Amino acid sequence: MIEVLSKKMLGERYSRAIKSVIIAFTVYIGLDSLEYKLNISTNVFLFSTFFFVVGVMIQALSSDDNAQYLKGFFSMPFEKNKVNTEYCTIMGMYILTARASLLFAVYFAFASPDVISVLMLILNFIFACLASMIIFAFLKTKFWISAITFIAGVAVAFLVNTNIYGIIIYAILTIAVIFPVMHIDPYRFMKNKTSKIKISSKTKSNHFLIQKYLLRYIFSNKSFTINSLVLIAFGC
């Protein structure tokens, strides 16, 4: 799976990923040459990164191209305990190179973070990719799992301290979510256009439904995510 999907998402011999990284590095060099630095809070950027990665990851997971690919892949024998981690790895590499590389380029050019902050950003990115798999897998069936995962990621980003204990916390969280991702039914990642969510008015209040669809809108709307990041950046 990893070989075929990597060609699709990252290009032949990672050509598309390399091109994106070169562009991001060029942007970084250009911005860094301005010698203009901003005091950007690490916690704010951790939140921005988590929010951004979850948004674009879920958008990528729900794309029609990936649905067709998974449909073909699942028609052949596959190892159930490996497919989720391989899928997450490729999608994470795609998000990092094609989507998040420019975001990191701007941050590193203007913020000049220390080693502790960089390590926390790396772990936060990995955690966000894994959390996105859980959020997407249960979004339509067990929404409370998706909601708790998302809220936990946001809470940690805002509350964690930028020190060695923060790195330990993110490392523990990242390891903790690997096992649930490995045991998710791979068929949950297939986009089923014909499936409909049945909601009982007796068990779910209108207030809960509003929150539910609002979060779904946030996860699926790319422009909302990008605009929010821009506002956060200016707010710093």
PDB file of C-alpha atoms in Angstrom:
ATOM      1  CA  MET A   1       0.000   0.000   0.000  1.00  0.00           C
ATOM      2  CA  ILE A   2       2.687   2.460   1.018  1.00  0.00           C
ATOM      3  CA  GLU A   3       4.518   2.243  -2.328  1.00  0.00           C
ATOM      4  CA  VAL A   4       1.460   2.763  -4.518  1.00  0.00           C
ATOM      5  CA  LEU A   5      -0.083   5.481  -2.361  1.00  0.00           C
ATOM      6  CA  SER A   6       3.221   7.341  -2.017  1.00  0.00           C
ATOM      7  CA  LYS A   7       3.453   7.649  -5.802  1.00  0.00           C
ATOM      8  CA  LYS A   8      -0.081   8.977  -5.932  1.00  0.00           C
ATOM      9  CA  MET A   9       0.285  11.530  -3.120  1.00  0.00           C
ATOM     10  CA  LEU A  10       3.993  12.421  -3.277  1.00  0.00           C
ATOM     11  CA  GLY A  11       4.803  11.881  -6.937  1.00  0.00           C
ATOM     12  CA  GLU A  12       7.150   9.516  -8.720  1.00  0.00           C
ATOM     13  CA  ARG A  13      10.290   9.128  -6.577  1.00  0.00           C
ATOM     14  CA  TYR A  14       8.853  11.767  -4.234  1.00  0.00           C
ATOM     15  CA  SER A  15       9.230  14.415  -6.953  1.00  0.00           C
ATOM     16  CA  ARG A  16       6.123  16.334  -5.914  1.00  0.00           C
ATOM     17  CA  ALA A  17       7.131  16.333  -2.246  1.00  0.00           C
ATOM     18  CA  ILE A  18      10.676  17.457  -3.045  1.00  0.00           C
ATOM     19  CA  LYS A  19       9.346  20.303  -5.193  1.00  0.00           C
ATOM     20  CA  SER A  20       7.080  21.489  -2.359  1.00  0.00           C
ATOM     21  CA  VAL A  21       9.942  21.374   0.149  1.00  0.00           C
ATOM     22  CA  ILE A  22      12.209  23.369  -2.181  1.00  0.00           C
ATOM     23  CA  ILE A  23       9.515  26.029  -2.588  1.00  0.00           C
ATOM     24  CA  ALA A  24       9.002  26.220   1.183  1.00  0.00           C
ATOM     25  CA  PHE A  25      12.744  26.457   1.784  1.00  0.00           C
ATOM     26  CA  THR A  26      13.009  29.253  -0.779  1.00  0.00           C
ATOM     27  CA  VAL A  27      10.224  31.134   0.988  1.00  0.00           C
ATOM     28  CA  TYR A  28      12.009  30.627   4.313  1.00  0.00           C
ATOM     29  CA  ILE A  29      15.300  31.994   2.946  1.00  0.00           C
ATOM     30  CA  GLY A  30      13.539  35.024   1.495  1.00  0.00           C
ATOM     31  CA  LEU A  31      11.643  35.841   4.677  1.00  0.00           C
ATOM     32  CA  ASP A  32      14.576  35.132   6.959  1.00  0.00           C
ATOM     33  CA  SER A  33      16.724  37.557   4.968  1.00  0.00           C
ATOM     34  CA  LEU A  34      14.402  40.348   6.065  1.00  0.00           C
ATOM     35  CA  GLU A  35      15.782  39.895   9.594  1.00  0.00           C
ATOM     36  CA  TYR A  36      12.375  40.713  11.038  1.00  0.00           C
ATOM     37  CA  LYS A  37      11.389  38.704  14.098  1.00  0.00           C
ATOM     38  CA  LEU A  38       8.068  38.376  15.910  1.00  0.00           C
ATOM     39  CA  ASN A  39       7.313  37.184  19.416  1.00  0.00           C
ATOM     40  CA  ILE A  40       4.983  34.316  18.529  1.00  0.00           C
ATOM     41  CA  SER A  41       3.666  32.211  21.375  1.00  0.00           C
ATOM     42  CA  THR A  42       4.590  28.542  21.043  1.00  0.00           C
ATOM     43  CA  ASN A  43       1.203  27.514  22.430  1.00  0.00           C
ATOM     44  CA  VAL A  44      -0.625  29.588  19.819  1.00  0.00           C
ATOM     45  CA  PHE A  45       1.383  28.001  17.035  1.00  0.00           C
ATOM     46  CA  LEU A  46       0.857  24.527  18.502  1.00  0.00           C
ATOM     47  CA  PHE A  47      -2.885  25.171  18.380  1.00  0.00           C
ATOM     48  CA  SER A  48      -2.653  26.638  14.864  1.00  0.00           C
ATOM     49  CA  THR A  49      -0.691  23.625  13.648  1.00  0.00           C
ATOM     50  CA  PHE A  50      -3.061  21.125  15.239  1.00  0.00           C
ATOM     51  CA  PHE A  51      -6.134  22.921  13.892  1.00  0.00           C
ATOM     52  CA  PHE A  52      -4.606  23.276  10.420  1.00  0.00           C
ATOM     53  CA  VAL A  53      -3.377  19.668  10.180  1.00  0.00           C
ATOM     54  CA  VAL A  54      -6.689  18.202  11.354  1.00  0.00           C
ATOM     55  CA  GLY A  55      -8.582  20.337   8.842  1.00  0.00           C
ATOM     56  CA  VAL A  56      -6.509  19.503   5.770  1.00  0.00           C
ATOM     57  CA  MET A  57      -5.991  15.869   6.844  1.00  0.00           C
ATOM     58  CA  ILE A  58      -9.721  15.229   7.079  1.00  0.00           C
ATOM     59  CA  GLN A  59     -10.252  17.016   3.776  1.00  0.00           C
ATOM     60  CA  ALA A  60      -7.657  14.744   2.164  1.00  0.00           C
ATOM     61  CA  LEU A  61      -9.065  11.597   3.778  1.00  0.00           C
ATOM     62  CA  SER A  62     -12.558  12.414   2.519  1.00  0.00           C
ATOM     63  CA  SER A  63     -11.507  13.141  -1.074  1.00  0.00           C
ATOM     64  CA  ASP A  64     -13.093  11.145  -3.892  1.00  0.00           C
ATOM     65  CA  ASP A  65      -9.660  10.117  -5.230  1.00  0.00           C
ATOM     66  CA  ASN A  66      -8.719   8.458  -1.968  1.00  0.00           C
ATOM     67  CA  ALA A  67     -12.113   6.781  -1.771  1.00  0.00           C
ATOM     68  CA  GLN A  68     -11.582   5.217  -5.190  1.00  0.00           C
ATOM     69  CA  TYR A  69      -8.060   4.168  -4.261  1.00  0.00           C
ATOM     70  CA  LEU A  70      -9.171   2.504  -1.020  1.00  0.00           C
ATOM     71  CA  LYS A  71     -12.019   0.756  -2.825  1.00  0.00           C
ATOM     72  CA  GLY A  72      -9.504  -0.826  -5.182  1.00  0.00           C
ATOM     73  CA  PHE A  73      -7.027  -1.573  -2.418  1.00  0.00           C
ATOM     74  CA  PHE A  74      -9.588  -3.286  -0.186  1.00  0.00           C
ATOM     75  CA  SER A  75     -10.611  -5.553  -3.044  1.00  0.00           C
ATOM     76  CA  MET A  76      -7.229  -7.270  -2.642  1.00  0.00           C
ATOM     77  CA  PRO A  77      -5.782  -9.136   0.378  1.00  0.00           C
ATOM     78  CA  PHE A  78      -4.095  -6.808   2.875  1.00  0.00           C
ATOM     79  CA  GLU A  79      -2.656  -6.877   6.384  1.00  0.00           C
ATOM     80  CA  LYS A  80      -5.208  -5.253   8.630  1.00  0.00           C
ATOM     81  CA  ASN A  81      -2.774  -4.322  11.400  1.00  0.00           C
ATOM     82  CA  LYS A  82      -0.466  -2.375   9.063  1.00  0.00           C
ATOM     83  CA  VAL A  83      -2.755  -0.606   6.623  1.00  0.00           C
ATOM     84  CA  ASN A  84      -3.830   2.181   9.013  1.00  0.00           C
ATOM     85  CA  THR A  85      -0.310   3.157  10.079  1.00  0.00           C
ATOM     86  CA  GLU A  86       0.926   3.082   6.480  1.00  0.00           C
ATOM     87  CA  TYR A  87      -2.035   5.159   5.344  1.00  0.00           C
ATOM     88  CA  CYS A  88      -1.439   7.679   8.147  1.00  0.00           C
ATOM     89  CA  THR A  89       2.286   7.843   7.331  1.00  0.00           C
ATOM     90  CA  ILE A  90       1.732   8.690   3.669  1.00  0.00           C
ATOM     91  CA  MET A  91      -1.037  11.162   4.398  1.00  0.00           C
ATOM     92  CA  GLY A  92       1.131  12.811   7.051  1.00  0.00           C
ATOM     93  CA  MET A  93       4.033  13.146   4.614  1.00  0.00           C
ATOM     94  CA  TYR A  94       1.659  14.640   2.051  1.00  0.00           C
ATOM     95  CA  ILE A  95       0.268  17.171   4.544  1.00  0.00           C
ATOM     96  CA  LEU A  96       3.761  18.101   5.740  1.00  0.00           C
ATOM     97  CA  THR A  97       5.257  18.649   2.293  1.00  0.00           C
ATOM     98  CA  ALA A  98       2.317  19.911   0.243  1.00  0.00           C
ATOM     99  CA  ARG A  99       0.308  21.857   2.824  1.00  0.00           C
ATOM    100  CA  ALA A 100       2.146  22.568   6.085  1.00  0.00           C
ATOM    101  CA  SER A 101       5.640  23.244   4.722  1.00  0.00           C
ATOM    102  CA  LEU A 102       4.856  26.879   3.891  1.00  0.00           C
ATOM    103  CA  LEU A 103       3.269  27.394   7.299  1.00  0.00           C
ATOM    104  CA  PHE A 104       6.398  26.109   9.015  1.00  0.00           C
ATOM    105  CA  ALA A 105       8.618  28.144   6.692  1.00  0.00           C
ATOM    106  CA  VAL A 106       6.894  31.368   7.720  1.00  0.00           C
ATOM    107  CA  TYR A 107       6.975  30.439  11.404  1.00  0.00           C
ATOM    108  CA  PHE A 108      10.664  29.505  11.467  1.00  0.00           C
ATOM    109  CA  ALA A 109      11.598  32.627   9.495  1.00  0.00           C
ATOM    110  CA  PHE A 110       9.840  35.043  11.842  1.00  0.00           C
ATOM    111  CA  ALA A 111       9.878  33.263  15.207  1.00  0.00           C
ATOM    112  CA  SER A 112      13.285  31.521  15.478  1.00  0.00           C
ATOM    113  CA  PRO A 113      12.051  28.880  17.986  1.00  0.00           C
ATOM    114  CA  ASP A 114      14.411  27.053  20.330  1.00  0.00           C
ATOM    115  CA  VAL A 115      15.118  23.313  20.292  1.00  0.00           C
ATOM    116  CA  ILE A 116      12.403  22.533  22.861  1.00  0.00           C
ATOM    117  CA  SER A 117       9.763  24.339  20.777  1.00  0.00           C
ATOM    118  CA  VAL A 118      10.866  22.567  17.592  1.00  0.00           C
ATOM    119  CA  LEU A 119      10.622  19.134  19.228  1.00  0.00           C
ATOM    120  CA  MET A 120       7.172  19.982  20.572  1.00  0.00           C
ATOM    121  CA  LEU A 121       6.053  21.126  17.107  1.00  0.00           C
ATOM    122  CA  ILE A 122       7.241  17.865  15.567  1.00  0.00           C
ATOM    123  CA  LEU A 123       5.424  15.755  18.158  1.00  0.00           C
ATOM    124  CA  ASN A 124       2.353  17.971  17.854  1.00  0.00           C
ATOM    125  CA  PHE A 125       2.309  17.418  14.086  1.00  0.00           C
ATOM    126  CA  ILE A 126       2.577  13.639  14.452  1.00  0.00           C
ATOM    127  CA  PHE A 127      -0.118  13.649  17.136  1.00  0.00           C
ATOM    128  CA  ALA A 128      -2.382  15.774  14.917  1.00  0.00           C
ATOM    129  CA  CYS A 129      -2.026  13.313  12.020  1.00  0.00           C
ATOM    130  CA  LEU A 130      -2.893  10.338  14.222  1.00  0.00           C
ATOM    131  CA  ALA A 131      -5.739  12.223  15.901  1.00  0.00           C
ATOM    132  CA  SER A 132      -7.132  13.118  12.469  1.00  0.00           C
ATOM    133  CA  MET A 133      -7.408   9.422  11.625  1.00  0.00           C
ATOM    134  CA  ILE A 134      -9.452   8.835  14.786  1.00  0.00           C
ATOM    135  CA  ILE A 135     -11.610  11.920  14.236  1.00  0.00           C
ATOM    136  CA  PHE A 136     -12.379  10.979  10.639  1.00  0.00           C
ATOM    137  CA  ALA A 137     -13.013   7.291  11.380  1.00  0.00           C
ATOM    138  CA  PHE A 138     -15.672   7.973  14.024  1.00  0.00           C
ATOM    139  CA  LEU A 139     -17.077  11.288  12.826  1.00  0.00           C
ATOM    140  CA  LYS A 140     -20.284   9.779  11.445  1.00  0.00           C
ATOM    141  CA  THR A 141     -20.848   6.903  13.853  1.00  0.00           C
ATOM    142  CA  LYS A 142     -19.410   7.738  17.277  1.00  0.00           C
ATOM    143  CA  PHE A 143     -19.103  11.495  17.168  1.00  0.00           C
ATOM    144  CA  TRP A 144     -18.241  11.766  20.853  1.00  0.00           C
ATOM    145  CA  ILE A 145     -14.924   9.972  20.202  1.00  0.00           C
ATOM    146  CA  SER A 146     -14.052  12.483  17.475  1.00  0.00           C
ATOM    147  CA  ALA A 147     -15.082  15.408  19.672  1.00  0.00           C
ATOM    148  CA  ILE A 148     -13.059  14.239  22.688  1.00  0.00           C
ATOM    149  CA  THR A 149      -9.989  13.651  20.513  1.00  0.00           C
ATOM    150  CA  PHE A 150     -10.220  17.112  18.960  1.00  0.00           C
ATOM    151  CA  ILE A 151     -10.865  18.879  22.278  1.00  0.00           C
ATOM    152  CA  ALA A 152      -7.950  17.013  23.894  1.00  0.00           C
ATOM    153  CA  GLY A 153      -5.602  18.152  21.135  1.00  0.00           C
ATOM    154  CA  VAL A 154      -6.706  21.779  21.453  1.00  0.00           C
ATOM    155  CA  ALA A 155      -6.512  21.720  25.263  1.00  0.00           C
ATOM    156  CA  VAL A 156      -2.991  20.270  25.314  1.00  0.00           C
ATOM    157  CA  ALA A 157      -1.790  22.805  22.728  1.00  0.00           C
ATOM    158  CA  PHE A 158      -2.981  25.703  24.879  1.00  0.00           C
ATOM    159  CA  LEU A 159      -2.098  24.352  28.337  1.00  0.00           C
ATOM    160  CA  VAL A 160       1.215  22.543  27.866  1.00  0.00           C
ATOM    161  CA  ASN A 161       4.373  24.306  29.003  1.00  0.00           C
ATOM    162  CA  THR A 162       7.272  24.852  26.624  1.00  0.00           C
ATOM    163  CA  ASN A 163       9.821  22.717  28.458  1.00  0.00           C
ATOM    164  CA  ILE A 164      11.006  19.136  28.760  1.00  0.00           C
ATOM    165  CA  TYR A 165       7.749  18.163  30.473  1.00  0.00           C
ATOM    166  CA  GLY A 166       5.829  19.442  27.481  1.00  0.00           C
ATOM    167  CA  ILE A 167       7.860  17.147  25.235  1.00  0.00           C
ATOM    168  CA  ILE A 168       7.133  14.211  27.537  1.00  0.00           C
ATOM    169  CA  ILE A 169       3.403  14.965  27.508  1.00  0.00           C
ATOM    170  CA  TYR A 170       3.284  15.103  23.713  1.00  0.00           C
ATOM    171  CA  ALA A 171       5.369  11.937  23.443  1.00  0.00           C
ATOM    172  CA  ILE A 172       2.967  10.079  25.753  1.00  0.00           C
ATOM    173  CA  LEU A 173      -0.077  11.357  23.840  1.00  0.00           C
ATOM    174  CA  THR A 174       1.441  10.384  20.511  1.00  0.00           C
ATOM    175  CA  ILE A 175       2.254   6.864  21.690  1.00  0.00           C
ATOM    176  CA  ALA A 176      -1.196   6.554  23.276  1.00  0.00           C
ATOM    177  CA  VAL A 177      -3.083   7.301  20.045  1.00  0.00           C
ATOM    178  CA  ILE A 178      -0.965   4.979  17.889  1.00  0.00           C
ATOM    179  CA  PHE A 179      -2.640   1.864  19.281  1.00  0.00           C
ATOM    180  CA  PRO A 180      -6.249   3.006  18.681  1.00  0.00           C
ATOM    181  CA  VAL A 181      -5.322   4.005  15.122  1.00  0.00           C
ATOM    182  CA  MET A 182      -3.789   0.567  14.481  1.00  0.00           C
ATOM    183  CA  HIS A 183      -6.987  -1.183  15.595  1.00  0.00           C
ATOM    184  CA  ILE A 184      -9.514   0.962  13.725  1.00  0.00           C
ATOM    185  CA  ASP A 185     -11.419  -0.960  11.081  1.00  0.00           C
ATOM    186  CA  PRO A 186      -9.738   0.183   7.805  1.00  0.00           C
ATOM    187  CA  TYR A 187     -13.123   0.235   6.060  1.00  0.00           C
ATOM    188  CA  ARG A 188     -14.029   3.243   8.214  1.00  0.00           C
ATOM    189  CA  PHE A 189     -11.724   5.343   6.044  1.00  0.00           C
ATOM    190  CA  MET A 190     -13.780   4.669   2.933  1.00  0.00           C
ATOM    191  CA  LYS A 191     -16.032   7.551   1.933  1.00  0.00           C
ATOM    192  CA  ASN A 192     -19.546   6.260   1.440  1.00  0.00           C
ATOM    193  CA  LYS A 193     -21.677   8.799  -0.378  1.00  0.00           C
ATOM    194  CA  THR A 194     -24.849   6.775   0.011  1.00  0.00           C
ATOM    195  CA  SER A 195     -24.625   6.379   3.761  1.00  0.00           C
ATOM    196  CA  LYS A 196     -26.795   8.601   5.888  1.00  0.00           C
ATOM    197  CA  ILE A 197     -26.611   9.339   9.571  1.00  0.00           C
ATOM    198  CA  LYS A 198     -29.715   8.391  11.484  1.00  0.00           C
ATOM    199  CA  ILE A 199     -30.352  10.732  14.392  1.00  0.00           C
ATOM    200  CA  SER A 200     -33.013  10.113  16.976  1.00  0.00           C
ATOM    201  CA  SER A 201     -34.697  13.265  18.208  1.00  0.00           C
ATOM    202  CA  LYS A 202     -35.424  11.508  21.494  1.00  0.00           C
ATOM    203  CA  THR A 203     -31.796  10.956  22.389  1.00  0.00           C
ATOM    204  CA  LYS A 204     -30.021  13.979  20.935  1.00  0.00           C
ATOM    205  CA  SER A 205     -30.926  17.570  21.611  1.00  0.00           C
ATOM    206  CA  ASN A 206     -30.937  20.332  19.042  1.00  0.00           C
ATOM    207  CA  HIS A 207     -28.104  22.020  20.926  1.00  0.00           C
ATOM    208  CA  PHE A 208     -25.912  18.955  20.476  1.00  0.00           C
ATOM    209  CA  LEU A 209     -26.773  18.778  16.777  1.00  0.00           C
ATOM    210  CA  ILE A 210     -25.733  22.398  16.250  1.00  0.00           C
ATOM    211  CA  GLN A 211     -22.339  21.722  17.860  1.00  0.00           C
ATOM    212  CA  LYS A 212     -21.977  18.542  15.853  1.00  0.00           C
ATOM    213  CA  TYR A 213     -22.551  20.082  12.447  1.00  0.00           C
ATOM    214  CA  LEU A 214     -20.533  23.178  13.340  1.00  0.00           C
ATOM    215  CA  LEU A 215     -17.489  21.021  14.071  1.00  0.00           C
ATOM    216  CA  ARG A 216     -18.052  19.065  10.865  1.00  0.00           C
ATOM    217  CA  TYR A 217     -18.114  22.327   8.934  1.00  0.00           C
ATOM    218  CA  ILE A 218     -14.855  23.423  10.558  1.00  0.00           C
ATOM    219  CA  PHE A 219     -13.178  20.112   9.736  1.00  0.00           C
ATOM    220  CA  SER A 220     -14.253  20.107   6.079  1.00  0.00           C
ATOM    221  CA  ASN A 221     -13.963  23.786   5.163  1.00  0.00           C
ATOM    222  CA  LYS A 222     -10.453  24.601   4.042  1.00  0.00           C
ATOM    223  CA  SER A 223     -10.959  28.340   3.693  1.00  0.00           C
ATOM    224  CA  PHE A 224     -12.278  28.604   7.260  1.00  0.00           C
ATOM    225  CA  THR A 225      -9.134  26.938   8.555  1.00  0.00           C
ATOM    226  CA  ILE A 226      -6.779  29.121   6.561  1.00  0.00           C
ATOM    227  CA  ASN A 227      -8.591  32.329   7.483  1.00  0.00           C
ATOM    228  CA  SER A 228      -8.495  31.384  11.159  1.00  0.00           C
ATOM    229  CA  LEU A 229      -4.746  30.798  10.972  1.00  0.00           C
ATOM    230  CA  VAL A 230      -4.214  34.185   9.348  1.00  0.00           C
ATOM    231  CA  LEU A 231      -6.189  35.902  12.102  1.00  0.00           C
ATOM    232  CA  ILE A 232      -4.255  34.025  14.782  1.00  0.00           C
ATOM    233  CA  ALA A 233      -0.958  34.971  13.150  1.00  0.00           C
ATOM    234  CA  PHE A 234      -1.858  38.650  13.126  1.00  0.00           C
ATOM    235  CA  GLY A 235      -3.111  38.370  16.690  1.00  0.00           C
ATOM    236  CA  CYS A 236       0.328  37.262  17.815  1.00  0.00           C
TER     237      CYS A 236
END
